[in-house]
PDB file of C-alpha atoms in Angstrom:
ATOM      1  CA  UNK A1091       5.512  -3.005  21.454  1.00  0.00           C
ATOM      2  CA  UNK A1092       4.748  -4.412  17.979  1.00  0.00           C
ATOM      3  CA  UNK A1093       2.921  -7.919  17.370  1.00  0.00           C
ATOM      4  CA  UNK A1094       5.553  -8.870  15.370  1.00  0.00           C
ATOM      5  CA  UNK A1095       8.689  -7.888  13.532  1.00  0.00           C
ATOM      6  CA  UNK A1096      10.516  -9.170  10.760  1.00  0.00           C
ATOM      7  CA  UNK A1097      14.294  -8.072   9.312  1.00  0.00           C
ATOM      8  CA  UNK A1098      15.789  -8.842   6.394  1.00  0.00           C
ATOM      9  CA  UNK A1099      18.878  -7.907   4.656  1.00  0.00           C
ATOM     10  CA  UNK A1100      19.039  -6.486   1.129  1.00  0.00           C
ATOM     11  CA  UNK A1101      22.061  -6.521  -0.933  1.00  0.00           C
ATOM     12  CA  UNK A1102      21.774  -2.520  -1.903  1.00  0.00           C
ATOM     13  CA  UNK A1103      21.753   1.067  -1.006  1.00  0.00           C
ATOM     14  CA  UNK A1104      19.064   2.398   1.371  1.00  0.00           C
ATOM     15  CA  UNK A1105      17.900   4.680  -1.258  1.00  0.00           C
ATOM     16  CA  UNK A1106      17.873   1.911  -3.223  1.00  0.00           C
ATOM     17  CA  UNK A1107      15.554   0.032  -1.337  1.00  0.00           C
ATOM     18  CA  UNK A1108      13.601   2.624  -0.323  1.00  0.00           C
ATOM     19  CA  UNK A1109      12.621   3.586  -3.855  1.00  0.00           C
ATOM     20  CA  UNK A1110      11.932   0.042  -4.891  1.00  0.00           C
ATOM     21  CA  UNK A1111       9.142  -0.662  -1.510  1.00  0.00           C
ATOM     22  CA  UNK A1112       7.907   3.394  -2.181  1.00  0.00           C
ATOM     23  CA  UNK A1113       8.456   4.383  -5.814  1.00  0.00           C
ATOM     24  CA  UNK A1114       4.919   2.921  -7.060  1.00  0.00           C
ATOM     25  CA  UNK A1115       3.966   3.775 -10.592  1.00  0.00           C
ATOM     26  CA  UNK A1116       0.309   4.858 -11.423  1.00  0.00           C
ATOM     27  CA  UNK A1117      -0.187   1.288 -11.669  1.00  0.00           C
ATOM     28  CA  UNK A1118       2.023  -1.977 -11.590  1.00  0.00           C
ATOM     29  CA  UNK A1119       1.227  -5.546 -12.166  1.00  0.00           C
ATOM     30  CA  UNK A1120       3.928  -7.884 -11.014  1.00  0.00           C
ATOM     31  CA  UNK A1121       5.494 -10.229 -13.777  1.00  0.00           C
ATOM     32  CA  UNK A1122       7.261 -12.387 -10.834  1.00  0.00           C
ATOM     33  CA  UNK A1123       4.610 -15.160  -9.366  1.00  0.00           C
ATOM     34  CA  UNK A1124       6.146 -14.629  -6.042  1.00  0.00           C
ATOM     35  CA  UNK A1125       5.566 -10.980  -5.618  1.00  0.00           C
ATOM     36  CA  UNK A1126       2.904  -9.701  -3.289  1.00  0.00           C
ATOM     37  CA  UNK A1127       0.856  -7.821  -3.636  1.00  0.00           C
ATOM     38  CA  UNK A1128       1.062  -8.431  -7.476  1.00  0.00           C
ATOM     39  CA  UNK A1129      -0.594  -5.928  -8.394  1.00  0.00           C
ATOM     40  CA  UNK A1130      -0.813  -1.779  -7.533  1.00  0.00           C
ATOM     41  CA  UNK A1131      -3.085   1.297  -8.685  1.00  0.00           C
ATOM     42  CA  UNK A1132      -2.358   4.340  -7.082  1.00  0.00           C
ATOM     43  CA  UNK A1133      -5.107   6.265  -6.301  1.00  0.00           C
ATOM     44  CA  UNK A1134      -3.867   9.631  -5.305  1.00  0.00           C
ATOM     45  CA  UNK A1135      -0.321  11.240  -4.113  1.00  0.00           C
ATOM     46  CA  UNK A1136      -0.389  14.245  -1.635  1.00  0.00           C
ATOM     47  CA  UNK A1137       2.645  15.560  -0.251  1.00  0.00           C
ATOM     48  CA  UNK A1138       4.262  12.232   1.424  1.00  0.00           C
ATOM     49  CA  UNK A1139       1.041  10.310   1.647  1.00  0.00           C
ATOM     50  CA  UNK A1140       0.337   8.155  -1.282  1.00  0.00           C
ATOM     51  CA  UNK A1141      -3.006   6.067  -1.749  1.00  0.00           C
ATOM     52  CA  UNK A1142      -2.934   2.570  -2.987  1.00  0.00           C
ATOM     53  CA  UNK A1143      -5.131  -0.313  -4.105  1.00  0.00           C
ATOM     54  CA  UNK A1144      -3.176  -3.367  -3.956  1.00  0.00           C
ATOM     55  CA  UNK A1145      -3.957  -7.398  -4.683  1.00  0.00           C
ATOM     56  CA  UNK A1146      -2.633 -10.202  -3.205  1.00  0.00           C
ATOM     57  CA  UNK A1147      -2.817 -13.490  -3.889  1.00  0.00           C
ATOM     58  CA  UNK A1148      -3.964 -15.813  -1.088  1.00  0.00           C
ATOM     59  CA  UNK A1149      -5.266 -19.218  -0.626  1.00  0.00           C
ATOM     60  CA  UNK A1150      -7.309 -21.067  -2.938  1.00  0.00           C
ATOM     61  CA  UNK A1151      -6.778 -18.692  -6.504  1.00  0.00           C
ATOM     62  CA  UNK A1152      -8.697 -16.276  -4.078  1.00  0.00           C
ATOM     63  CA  UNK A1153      -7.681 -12.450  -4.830  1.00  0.00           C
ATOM     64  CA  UNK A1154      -7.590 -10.053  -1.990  1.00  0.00           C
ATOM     65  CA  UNK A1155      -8.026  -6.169  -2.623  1.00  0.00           C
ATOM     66  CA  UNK A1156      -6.764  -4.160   0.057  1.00  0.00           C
ATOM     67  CA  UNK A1157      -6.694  -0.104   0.425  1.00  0.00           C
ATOM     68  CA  UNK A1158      -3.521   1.068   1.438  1.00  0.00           C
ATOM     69  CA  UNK A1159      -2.138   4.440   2.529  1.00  0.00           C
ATOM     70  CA  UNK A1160       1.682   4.994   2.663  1.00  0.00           C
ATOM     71  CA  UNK A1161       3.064   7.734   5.023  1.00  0.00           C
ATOM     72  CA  UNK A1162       6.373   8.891   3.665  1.00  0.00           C
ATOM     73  CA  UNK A1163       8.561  10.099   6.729  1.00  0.00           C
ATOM     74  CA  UNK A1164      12.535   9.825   5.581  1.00  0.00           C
ATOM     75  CA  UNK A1165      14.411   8.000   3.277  1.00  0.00           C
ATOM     76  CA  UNK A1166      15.140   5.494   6.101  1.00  0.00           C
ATOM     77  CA  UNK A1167      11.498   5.138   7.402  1.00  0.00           C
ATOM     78  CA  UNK A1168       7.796   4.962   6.299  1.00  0.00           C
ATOM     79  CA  UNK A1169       4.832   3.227   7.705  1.00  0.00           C
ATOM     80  CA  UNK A1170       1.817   1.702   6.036  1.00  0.00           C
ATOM     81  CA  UNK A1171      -1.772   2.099   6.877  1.00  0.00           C
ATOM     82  CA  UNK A1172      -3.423  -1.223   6.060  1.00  0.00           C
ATOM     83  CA  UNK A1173      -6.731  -1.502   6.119  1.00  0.00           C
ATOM     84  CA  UNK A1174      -7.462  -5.271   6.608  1.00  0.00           C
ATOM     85  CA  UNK A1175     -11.042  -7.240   6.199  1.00  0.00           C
ATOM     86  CA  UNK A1176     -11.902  -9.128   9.040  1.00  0.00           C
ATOM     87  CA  UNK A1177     -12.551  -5.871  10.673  1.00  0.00           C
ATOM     88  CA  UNK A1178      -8.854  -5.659  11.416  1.00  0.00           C
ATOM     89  CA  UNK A1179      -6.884  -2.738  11.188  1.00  0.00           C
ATOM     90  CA  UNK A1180      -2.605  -3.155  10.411  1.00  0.00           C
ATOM     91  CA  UNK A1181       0.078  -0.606  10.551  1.00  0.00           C
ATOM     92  CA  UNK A1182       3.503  -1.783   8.912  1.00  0.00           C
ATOM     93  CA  UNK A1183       6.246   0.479   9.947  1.00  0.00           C
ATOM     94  CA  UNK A1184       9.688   0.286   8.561  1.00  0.00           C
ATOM     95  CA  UNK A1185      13.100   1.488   9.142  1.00  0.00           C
ATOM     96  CA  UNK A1186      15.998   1.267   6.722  1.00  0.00           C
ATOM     97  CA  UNK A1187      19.513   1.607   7.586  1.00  0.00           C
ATOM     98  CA  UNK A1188      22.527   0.642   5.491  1.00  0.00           C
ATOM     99  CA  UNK A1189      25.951  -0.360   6.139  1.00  0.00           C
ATOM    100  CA  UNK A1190      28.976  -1.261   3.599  1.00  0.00           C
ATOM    101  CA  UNK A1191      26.127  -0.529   0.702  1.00  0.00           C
ATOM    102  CA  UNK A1192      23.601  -3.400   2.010  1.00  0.00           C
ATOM    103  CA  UNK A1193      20.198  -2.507   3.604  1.00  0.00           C
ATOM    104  CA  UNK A1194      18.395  -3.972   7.107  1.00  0.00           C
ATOM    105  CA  UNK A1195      15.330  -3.852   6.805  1.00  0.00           C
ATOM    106  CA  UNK A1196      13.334  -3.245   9.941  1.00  0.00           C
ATOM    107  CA  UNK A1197       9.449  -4.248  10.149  1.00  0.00           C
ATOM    108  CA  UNK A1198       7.356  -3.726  12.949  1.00  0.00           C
ATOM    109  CA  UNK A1199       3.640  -4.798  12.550  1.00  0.00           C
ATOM    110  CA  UNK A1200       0.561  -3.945  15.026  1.00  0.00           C
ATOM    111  CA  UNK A1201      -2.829  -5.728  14.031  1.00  0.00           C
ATOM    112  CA  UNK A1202      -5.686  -3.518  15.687  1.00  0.00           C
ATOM    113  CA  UNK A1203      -9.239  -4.797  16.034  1.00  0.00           C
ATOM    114  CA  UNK A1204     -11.973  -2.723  15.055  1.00  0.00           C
ATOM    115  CA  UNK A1205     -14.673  -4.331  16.951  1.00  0.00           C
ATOM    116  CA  UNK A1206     -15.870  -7.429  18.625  1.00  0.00           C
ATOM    117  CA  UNK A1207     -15.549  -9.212  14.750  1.00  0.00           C
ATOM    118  CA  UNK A1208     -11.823  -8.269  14.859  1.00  0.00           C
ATOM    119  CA  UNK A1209     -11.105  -8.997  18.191  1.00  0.00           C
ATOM    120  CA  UNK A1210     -12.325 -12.999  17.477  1.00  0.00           C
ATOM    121  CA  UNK A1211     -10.550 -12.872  13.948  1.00  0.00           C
ATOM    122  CA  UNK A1212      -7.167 -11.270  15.360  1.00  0.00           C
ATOM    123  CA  UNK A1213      -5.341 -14.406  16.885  1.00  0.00           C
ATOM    124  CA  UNK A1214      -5.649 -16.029  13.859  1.00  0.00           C
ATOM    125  CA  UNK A1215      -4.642 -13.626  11.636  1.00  0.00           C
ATOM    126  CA  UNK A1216      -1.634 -13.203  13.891  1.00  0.00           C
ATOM    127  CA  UNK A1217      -0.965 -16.729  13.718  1.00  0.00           C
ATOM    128  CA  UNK A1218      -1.208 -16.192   9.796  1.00  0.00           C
ATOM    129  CA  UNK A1219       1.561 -13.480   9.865  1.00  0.00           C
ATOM    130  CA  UNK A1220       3.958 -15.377  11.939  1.00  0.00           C
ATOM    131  CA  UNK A1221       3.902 -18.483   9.673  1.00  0.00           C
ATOM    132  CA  UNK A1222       3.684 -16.482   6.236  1.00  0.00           C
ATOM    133  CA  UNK A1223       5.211 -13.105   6.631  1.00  0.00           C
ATOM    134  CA  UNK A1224       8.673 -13.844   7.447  1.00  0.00           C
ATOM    135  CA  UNK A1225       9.003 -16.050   3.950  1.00  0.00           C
ATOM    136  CA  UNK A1226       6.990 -13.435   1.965  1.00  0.00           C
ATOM    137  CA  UNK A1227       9.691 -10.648   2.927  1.00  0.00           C
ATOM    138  CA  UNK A1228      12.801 -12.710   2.569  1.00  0.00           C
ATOM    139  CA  UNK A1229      11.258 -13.291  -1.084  1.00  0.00           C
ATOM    140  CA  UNK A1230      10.305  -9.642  -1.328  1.00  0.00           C
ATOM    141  CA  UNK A1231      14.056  -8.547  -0.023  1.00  0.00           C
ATOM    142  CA  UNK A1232      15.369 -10.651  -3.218  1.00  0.00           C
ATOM    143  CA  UNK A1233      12.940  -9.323  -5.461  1.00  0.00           C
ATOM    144  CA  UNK A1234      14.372  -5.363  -4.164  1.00  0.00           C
ATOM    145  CA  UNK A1235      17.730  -6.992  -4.608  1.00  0.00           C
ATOM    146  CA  UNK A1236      17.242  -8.130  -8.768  1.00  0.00           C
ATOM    147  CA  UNK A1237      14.540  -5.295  -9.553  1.00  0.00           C
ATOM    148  CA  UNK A1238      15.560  -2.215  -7.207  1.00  0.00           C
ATOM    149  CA  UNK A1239      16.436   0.888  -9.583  1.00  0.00           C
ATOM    150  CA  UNK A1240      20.247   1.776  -9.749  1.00  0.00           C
ATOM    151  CA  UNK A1241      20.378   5.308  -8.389  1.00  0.00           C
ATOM    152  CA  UNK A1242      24.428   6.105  -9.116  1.00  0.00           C
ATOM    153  CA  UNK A1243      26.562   8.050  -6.695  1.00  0.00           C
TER     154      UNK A1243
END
């Protein structure tokens, strides 16, 4: 069972979508304040895994680098490897499936501890995800919506 789960809807194709949240250029930086992470430097691509260094913006002007690694499974599912500070470990896992050309989006998230410094940082961080995470993916499922590449038919 996950820790937590958020869905969204997005106004466009699955492939769509899925090429927007897993079609990362060599390197990005977001022109939108409200994306996260805002910025993305892919370090290597192997076959479906792909390598990442993202940033996110958090609290206080502070700027979080995190190293992420992207499993590529189908064009309706993919899971992230994300590995946290605060000697936390998270796995985002997604599943995509469209009806009438619109996209649910389907996030599960499991927050591992990797030792006794993540098992006392954990509850908060979960707390953190519940009051932040369902707001940051309604804004990202917009974002797909106005930026998402048109694919044709």
């Amino acid at each position: 069972m996950a820790d937590f789960v958020v869905d969204v809807e997005v106004a466009r194709p699955r492939a769509e979508v899925h090429r927007w949240w897993t079609g990362f250029p060599d390197a990005y930086d977001a022109t939108d304040p409200r994306e996260q992470p805002h910025r993305i430097r892919v370090l290597k691509r192997e076959g479906p895994r792909i390598d990442l260094h993202t940033w996110w913006r958090m609290p206080l002007g502070v700027e979080l680098l995190i190293p992420e690694t992207v499993h590529l499974q189908d064009e309706g599912r993919f899971h992230i490897d994300v590995a946290l500070p605060l000697a936390l470990a998270q796995v985002d896992r997604f599943t995509l499936t469209e009806k009438d050309g619109r996209t649910h989006v389907h996030i599960e998230f499991d927050v591992r501890p990797r030792g006794a410094a993540g098992r006392l940082t954990r509850p908060f961080y979960l707390a953190y995800m519940r009051a932040t995470f369902p707001r940051s993916f309604r804004t990202a499922a917009r974002l797909c919506e106005r930026d998402a590449p048109h694919l044709g038919a």
